[in-house]
Tab-separated table of C-alpha atoms and ligand atoms in Angstrom:
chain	number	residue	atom	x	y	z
A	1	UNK	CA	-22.772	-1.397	-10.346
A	2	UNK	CA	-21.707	-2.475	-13.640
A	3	UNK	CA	-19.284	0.057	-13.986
A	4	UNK	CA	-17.267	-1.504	-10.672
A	5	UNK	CA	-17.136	-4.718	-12.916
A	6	UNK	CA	-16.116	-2.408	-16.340
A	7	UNK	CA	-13.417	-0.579	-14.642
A	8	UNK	CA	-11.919	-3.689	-12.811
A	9	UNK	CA	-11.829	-5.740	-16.123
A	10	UNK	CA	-10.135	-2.493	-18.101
A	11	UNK	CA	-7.860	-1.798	-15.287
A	12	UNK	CA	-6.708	-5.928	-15.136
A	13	UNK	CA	-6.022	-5.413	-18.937
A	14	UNK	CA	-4.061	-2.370	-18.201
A	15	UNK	CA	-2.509	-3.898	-15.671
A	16	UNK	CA	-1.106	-7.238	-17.911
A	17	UNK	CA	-0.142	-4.546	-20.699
A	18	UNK	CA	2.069	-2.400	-18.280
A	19	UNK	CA	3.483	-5.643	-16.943
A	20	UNK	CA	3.870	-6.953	-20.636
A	21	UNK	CA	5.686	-3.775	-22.388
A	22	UNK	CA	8.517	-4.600	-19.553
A	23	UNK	CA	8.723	-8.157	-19.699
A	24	UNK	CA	7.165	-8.608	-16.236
A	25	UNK	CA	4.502	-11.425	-15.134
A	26	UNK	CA	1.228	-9.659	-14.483
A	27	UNK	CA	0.670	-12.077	-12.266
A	28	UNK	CA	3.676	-10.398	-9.903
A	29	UNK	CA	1.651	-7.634	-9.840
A	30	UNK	CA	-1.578	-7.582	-7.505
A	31	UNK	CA	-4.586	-5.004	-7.224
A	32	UNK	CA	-5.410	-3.335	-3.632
A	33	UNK	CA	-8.612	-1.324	-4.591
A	34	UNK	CA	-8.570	1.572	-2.213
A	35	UNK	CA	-11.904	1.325	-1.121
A	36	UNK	CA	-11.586	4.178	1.363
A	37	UNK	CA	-14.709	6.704	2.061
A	38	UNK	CA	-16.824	4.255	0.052
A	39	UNK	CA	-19.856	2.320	0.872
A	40	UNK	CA	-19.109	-1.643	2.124
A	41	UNK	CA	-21.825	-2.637	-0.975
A	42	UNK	CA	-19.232	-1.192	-3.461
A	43	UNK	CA	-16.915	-3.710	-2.185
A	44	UNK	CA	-19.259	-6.394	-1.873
A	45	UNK	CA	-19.475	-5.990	-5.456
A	46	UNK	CA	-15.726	-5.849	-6.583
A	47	UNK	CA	-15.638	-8.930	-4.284
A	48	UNK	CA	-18.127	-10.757	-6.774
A	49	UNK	CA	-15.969	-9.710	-9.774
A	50	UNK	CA	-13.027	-11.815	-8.404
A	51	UNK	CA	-11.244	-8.503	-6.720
A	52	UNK	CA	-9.334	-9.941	-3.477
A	53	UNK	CA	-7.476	-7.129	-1.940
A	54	UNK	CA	-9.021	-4.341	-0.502
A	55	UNK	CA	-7.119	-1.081	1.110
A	56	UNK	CA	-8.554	1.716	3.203
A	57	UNK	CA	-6.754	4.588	4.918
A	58	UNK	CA	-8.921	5.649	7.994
A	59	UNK	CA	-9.526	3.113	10.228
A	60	UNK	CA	-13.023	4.295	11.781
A	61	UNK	CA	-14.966	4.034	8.570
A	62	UNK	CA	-12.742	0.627	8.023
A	63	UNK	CA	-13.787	-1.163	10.792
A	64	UNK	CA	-17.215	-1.046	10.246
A	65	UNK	CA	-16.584	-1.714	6.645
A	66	UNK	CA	-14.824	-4.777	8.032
A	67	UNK	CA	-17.354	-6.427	10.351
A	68	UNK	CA	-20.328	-5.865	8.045
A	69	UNK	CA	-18.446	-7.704	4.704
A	70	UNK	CA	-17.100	-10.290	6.869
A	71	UNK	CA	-14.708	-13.191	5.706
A	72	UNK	CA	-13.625	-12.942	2.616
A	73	UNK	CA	-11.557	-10.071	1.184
A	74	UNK	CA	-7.723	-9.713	2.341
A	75	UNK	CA	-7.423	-5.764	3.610
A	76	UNK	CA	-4.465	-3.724	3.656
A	77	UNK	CA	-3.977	-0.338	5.857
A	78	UNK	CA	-2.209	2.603	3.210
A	79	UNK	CA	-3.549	5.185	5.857
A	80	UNK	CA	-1.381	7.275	8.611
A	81	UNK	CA	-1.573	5.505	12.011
A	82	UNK	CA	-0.702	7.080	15.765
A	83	UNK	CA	0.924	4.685	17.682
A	84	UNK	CA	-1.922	4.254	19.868
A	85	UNK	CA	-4.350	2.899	17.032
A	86	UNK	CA	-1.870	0.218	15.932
A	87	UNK	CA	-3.532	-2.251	18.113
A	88	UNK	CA	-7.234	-1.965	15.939
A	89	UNK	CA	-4.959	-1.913	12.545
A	90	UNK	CA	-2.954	-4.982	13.606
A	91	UNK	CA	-6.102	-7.205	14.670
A	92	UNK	CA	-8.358	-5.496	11.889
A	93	UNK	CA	-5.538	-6.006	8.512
A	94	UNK	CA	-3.151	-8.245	6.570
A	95	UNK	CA	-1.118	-5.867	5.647
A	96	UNK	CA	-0.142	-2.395	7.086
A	97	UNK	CA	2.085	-0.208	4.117
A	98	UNK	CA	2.700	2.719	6.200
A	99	UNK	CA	5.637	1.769	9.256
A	100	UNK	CA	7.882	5.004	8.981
A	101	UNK	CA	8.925	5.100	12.145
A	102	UNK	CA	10.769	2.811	15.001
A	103	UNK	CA	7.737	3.951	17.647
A	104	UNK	CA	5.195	2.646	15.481
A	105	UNK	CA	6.622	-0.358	14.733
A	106	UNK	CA	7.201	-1.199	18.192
A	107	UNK	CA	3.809	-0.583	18.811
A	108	UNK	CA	2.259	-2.736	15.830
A	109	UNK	CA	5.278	-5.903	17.018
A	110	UNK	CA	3.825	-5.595	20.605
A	111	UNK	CA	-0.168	-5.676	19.148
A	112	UNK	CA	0.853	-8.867	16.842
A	113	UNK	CA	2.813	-10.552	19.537
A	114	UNK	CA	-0.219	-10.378	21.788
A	115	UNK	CA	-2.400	-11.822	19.362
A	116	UNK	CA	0.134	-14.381	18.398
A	117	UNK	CA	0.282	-12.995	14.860
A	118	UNK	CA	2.690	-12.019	12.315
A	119	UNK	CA	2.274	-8.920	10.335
A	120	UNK	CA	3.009	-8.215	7.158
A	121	UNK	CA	4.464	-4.432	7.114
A	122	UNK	CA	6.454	-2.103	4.476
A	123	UNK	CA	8.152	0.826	5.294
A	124	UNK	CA	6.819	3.810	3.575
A	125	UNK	CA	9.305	6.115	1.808
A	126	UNK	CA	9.270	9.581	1.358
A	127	UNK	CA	10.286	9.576	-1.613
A	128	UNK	CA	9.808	13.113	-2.862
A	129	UNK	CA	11.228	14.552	0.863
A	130	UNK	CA	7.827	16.236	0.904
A	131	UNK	CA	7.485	18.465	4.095
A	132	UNK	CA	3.747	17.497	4.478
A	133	UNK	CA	3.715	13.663	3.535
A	134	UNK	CA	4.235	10.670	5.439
A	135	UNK	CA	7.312	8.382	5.017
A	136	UNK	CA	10.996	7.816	5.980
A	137	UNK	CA	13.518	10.053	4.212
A	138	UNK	CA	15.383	8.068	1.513
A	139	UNK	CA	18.449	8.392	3.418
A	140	UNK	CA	17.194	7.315	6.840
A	141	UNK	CA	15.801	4.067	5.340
A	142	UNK	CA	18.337	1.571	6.220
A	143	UNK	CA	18.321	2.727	9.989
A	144	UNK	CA	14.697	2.272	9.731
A	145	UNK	CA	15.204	-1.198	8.269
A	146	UNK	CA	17.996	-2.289	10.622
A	147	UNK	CA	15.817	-1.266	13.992
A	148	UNK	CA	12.555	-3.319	12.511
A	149	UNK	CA	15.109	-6.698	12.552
A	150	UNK	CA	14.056	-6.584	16.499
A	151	UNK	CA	10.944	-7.115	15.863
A	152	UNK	CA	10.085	-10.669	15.645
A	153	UNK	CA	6.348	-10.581	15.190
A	154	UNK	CA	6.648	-7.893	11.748
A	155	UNK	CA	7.075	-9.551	8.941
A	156	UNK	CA	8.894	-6.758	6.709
A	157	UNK	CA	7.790	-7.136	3.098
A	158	UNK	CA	9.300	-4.348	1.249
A	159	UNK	CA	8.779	-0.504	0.555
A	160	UNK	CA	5.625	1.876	0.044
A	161	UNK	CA	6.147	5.009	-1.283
A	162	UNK	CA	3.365	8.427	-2.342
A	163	UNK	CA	5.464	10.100	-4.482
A	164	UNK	CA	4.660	13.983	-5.168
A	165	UNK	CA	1.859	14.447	-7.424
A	166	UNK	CA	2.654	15.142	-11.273
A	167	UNK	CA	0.327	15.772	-14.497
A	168	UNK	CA	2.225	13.699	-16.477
A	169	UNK	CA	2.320	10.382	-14.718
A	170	UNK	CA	6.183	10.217	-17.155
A	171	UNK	CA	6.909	12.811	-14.278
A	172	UNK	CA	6.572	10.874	-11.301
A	173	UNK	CA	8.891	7.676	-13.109
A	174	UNK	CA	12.056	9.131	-11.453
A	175	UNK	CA	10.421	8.618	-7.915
A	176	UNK	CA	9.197	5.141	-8.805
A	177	UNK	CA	12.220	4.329	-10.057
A	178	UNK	CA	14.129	5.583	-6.648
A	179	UNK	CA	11.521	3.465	-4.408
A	180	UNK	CA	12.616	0.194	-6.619
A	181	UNK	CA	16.380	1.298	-6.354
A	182	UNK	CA	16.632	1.593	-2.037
A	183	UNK	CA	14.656	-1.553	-2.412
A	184	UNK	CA	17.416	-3.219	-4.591
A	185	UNK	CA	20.284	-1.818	-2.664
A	186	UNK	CA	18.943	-3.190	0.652
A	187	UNK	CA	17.882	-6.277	-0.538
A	188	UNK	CA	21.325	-8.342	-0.108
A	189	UNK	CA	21.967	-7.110	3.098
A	190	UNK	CA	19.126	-9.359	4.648
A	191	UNK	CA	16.471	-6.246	5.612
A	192	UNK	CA	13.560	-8.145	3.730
A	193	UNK	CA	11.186	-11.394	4.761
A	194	UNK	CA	11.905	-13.384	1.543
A	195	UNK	CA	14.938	-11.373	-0.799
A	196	UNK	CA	13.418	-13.053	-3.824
A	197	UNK	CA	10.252	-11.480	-3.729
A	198	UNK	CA	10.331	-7.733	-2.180
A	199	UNK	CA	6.803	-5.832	-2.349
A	200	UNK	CA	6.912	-2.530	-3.782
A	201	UNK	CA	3.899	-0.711	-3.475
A	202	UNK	CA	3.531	1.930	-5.499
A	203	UNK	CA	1.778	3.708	-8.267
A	204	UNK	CA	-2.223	5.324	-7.847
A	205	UNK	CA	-5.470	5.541	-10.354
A	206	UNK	CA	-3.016	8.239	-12.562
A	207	UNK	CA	-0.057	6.592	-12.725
A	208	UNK	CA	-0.020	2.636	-11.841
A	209	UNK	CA	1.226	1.947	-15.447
A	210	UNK	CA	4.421	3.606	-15.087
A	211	UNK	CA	4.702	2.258	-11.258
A	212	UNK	CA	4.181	-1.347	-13.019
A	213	UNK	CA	7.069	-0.195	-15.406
A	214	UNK	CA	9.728	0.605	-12.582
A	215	UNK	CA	8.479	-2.441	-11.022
A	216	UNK	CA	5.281	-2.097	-8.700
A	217	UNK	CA	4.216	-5.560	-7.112
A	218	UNK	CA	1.275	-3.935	-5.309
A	219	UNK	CA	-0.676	-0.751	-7.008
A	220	UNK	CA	-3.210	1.021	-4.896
A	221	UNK	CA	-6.373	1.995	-7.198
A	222	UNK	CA	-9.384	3.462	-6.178
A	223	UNK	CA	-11.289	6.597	-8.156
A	224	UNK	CA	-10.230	4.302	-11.526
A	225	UNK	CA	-12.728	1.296	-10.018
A	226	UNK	CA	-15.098	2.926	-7.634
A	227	UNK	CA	-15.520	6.325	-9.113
A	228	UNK	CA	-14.682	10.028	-6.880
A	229	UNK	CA	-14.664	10.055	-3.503
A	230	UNK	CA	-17.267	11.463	-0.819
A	231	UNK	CA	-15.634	14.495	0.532
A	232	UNK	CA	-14.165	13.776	3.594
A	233	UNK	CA	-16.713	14.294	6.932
A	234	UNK	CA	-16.289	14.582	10.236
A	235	UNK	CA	-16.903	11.371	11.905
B	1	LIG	C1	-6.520	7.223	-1.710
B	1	LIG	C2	-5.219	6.545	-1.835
B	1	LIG	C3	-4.902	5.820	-3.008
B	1	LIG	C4	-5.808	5.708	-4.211
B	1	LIG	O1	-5.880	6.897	-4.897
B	1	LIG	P1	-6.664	7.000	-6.295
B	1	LIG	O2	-6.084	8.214	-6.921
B	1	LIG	O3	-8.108	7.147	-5.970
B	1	LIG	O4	-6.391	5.775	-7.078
B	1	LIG	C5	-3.672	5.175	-3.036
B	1	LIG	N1	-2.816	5.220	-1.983
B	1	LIG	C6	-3.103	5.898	-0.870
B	1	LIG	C7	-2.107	5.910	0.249
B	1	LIG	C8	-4.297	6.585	-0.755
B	1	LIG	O5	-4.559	7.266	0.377
């Protein structure tokens, strides 16, 4: 398992290089290693190399991930959720990046109220107005945003975005760029928990550098620390 500990310490140096060629603090910007389809030991082990935040996308293989690491790690959701599974995320997660739409947030508000919790959501973006991919369309963001404000129990952090996929990560700055750029236009009119620090998360083992250059807070890496995925199996 050294190479979990190689890859986190080159991918920290990345990161505070990215952050450093824009005159950002690398300490705005914070690691969620997308430790989806991979064994809990793998994150036992990034645990032990000081990694903190952990993200996962299906919730089955998460939960047991969950229970058998215990206390410990702070987890994030970056997977798709039906309405009817937001009680498990809410209970199970810290944070939850993927809210698109007024249904699910209602859903997630009622889980959290229940529990007498506050969760931390971001709306994901659909950036690219991909057909096939998650996320509220650039232009339908600010209704989004306005109907969360009913919400007392979601605690709206900022935007999430999977922008279309590109070679060149240089290709996929323009789509960055547009996540931080709703973000910034929304930001005065009160959408946000706390104005002064809105969570982008953005940016993926290919391209977090130029995510960190537009202004990424959170980047979601996985195949750069744990290696390729499993192929996906029925379970
Ligand atoms: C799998 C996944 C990632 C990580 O992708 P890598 O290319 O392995 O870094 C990031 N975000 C989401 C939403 C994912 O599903």
């Amino acid at each position: 398992m050294e190479d979990i500990n190689s890859n986190l310490e080159s991918l920290y140096k990345k990161i505070a290089a990215a952050a450093l060629r824009v005159h950002r603090n690398p300490q705005d910007i914070r690691l969620v290693a997308v430790s989806k389809r991979m064994p809990a030991h793998f994150v036992k082990t990034a645990l032990a190399c000081g990694q903190k935040i952990f993200g996962e996308n299906y919730l089955q293989d998460a939960q047991k991930k969950i229970e058998e690491i215990g206390p410990g790690p702070e987890w994030h959701f970056i997977g798709h959720i039906q309405s009817n599974k937001a009680k498990n995320v809410v209970s199970l997660f810290d944070m939850i990046h993927t809210v698109d739409r007024e249904k699910l947030a209602r859903a997630i508000n009622s889980h959290a109220g229940k529990i007498g919790k506050k969760t931390s959501v971001l709306v994901q973006v659909n950036v690219g107005k991909e057909e096939q991919k998650a996320g509220v369309l650039p232009e339908q963001t600010e209704e989004l945003l306005k109907k969360l404000q009913q919400f007392d129990c979601l605690l709206v952090k900022g935007l999430m975005t999977m922008p279309p996929y590109r070679n060149n990560p240089e290709d996929v700055r323009p789509y960055f760029r547009a996540l931080r750029e709703i973000a910034e236009q929304y930001t005065p009119k009160g959408y946000f928990h706390q104005p002064d620090k809105v969570e982008l998360s953005m940016g993926m083992s290919h391209d977090f550098e130029v995510a960190i250059e537009e202004g990424a807070t959170l980047i979601r890496v996985g195949t750069a620390i744990f290696g390729p995925r499993p192929s996906l199996e029925k379970s």
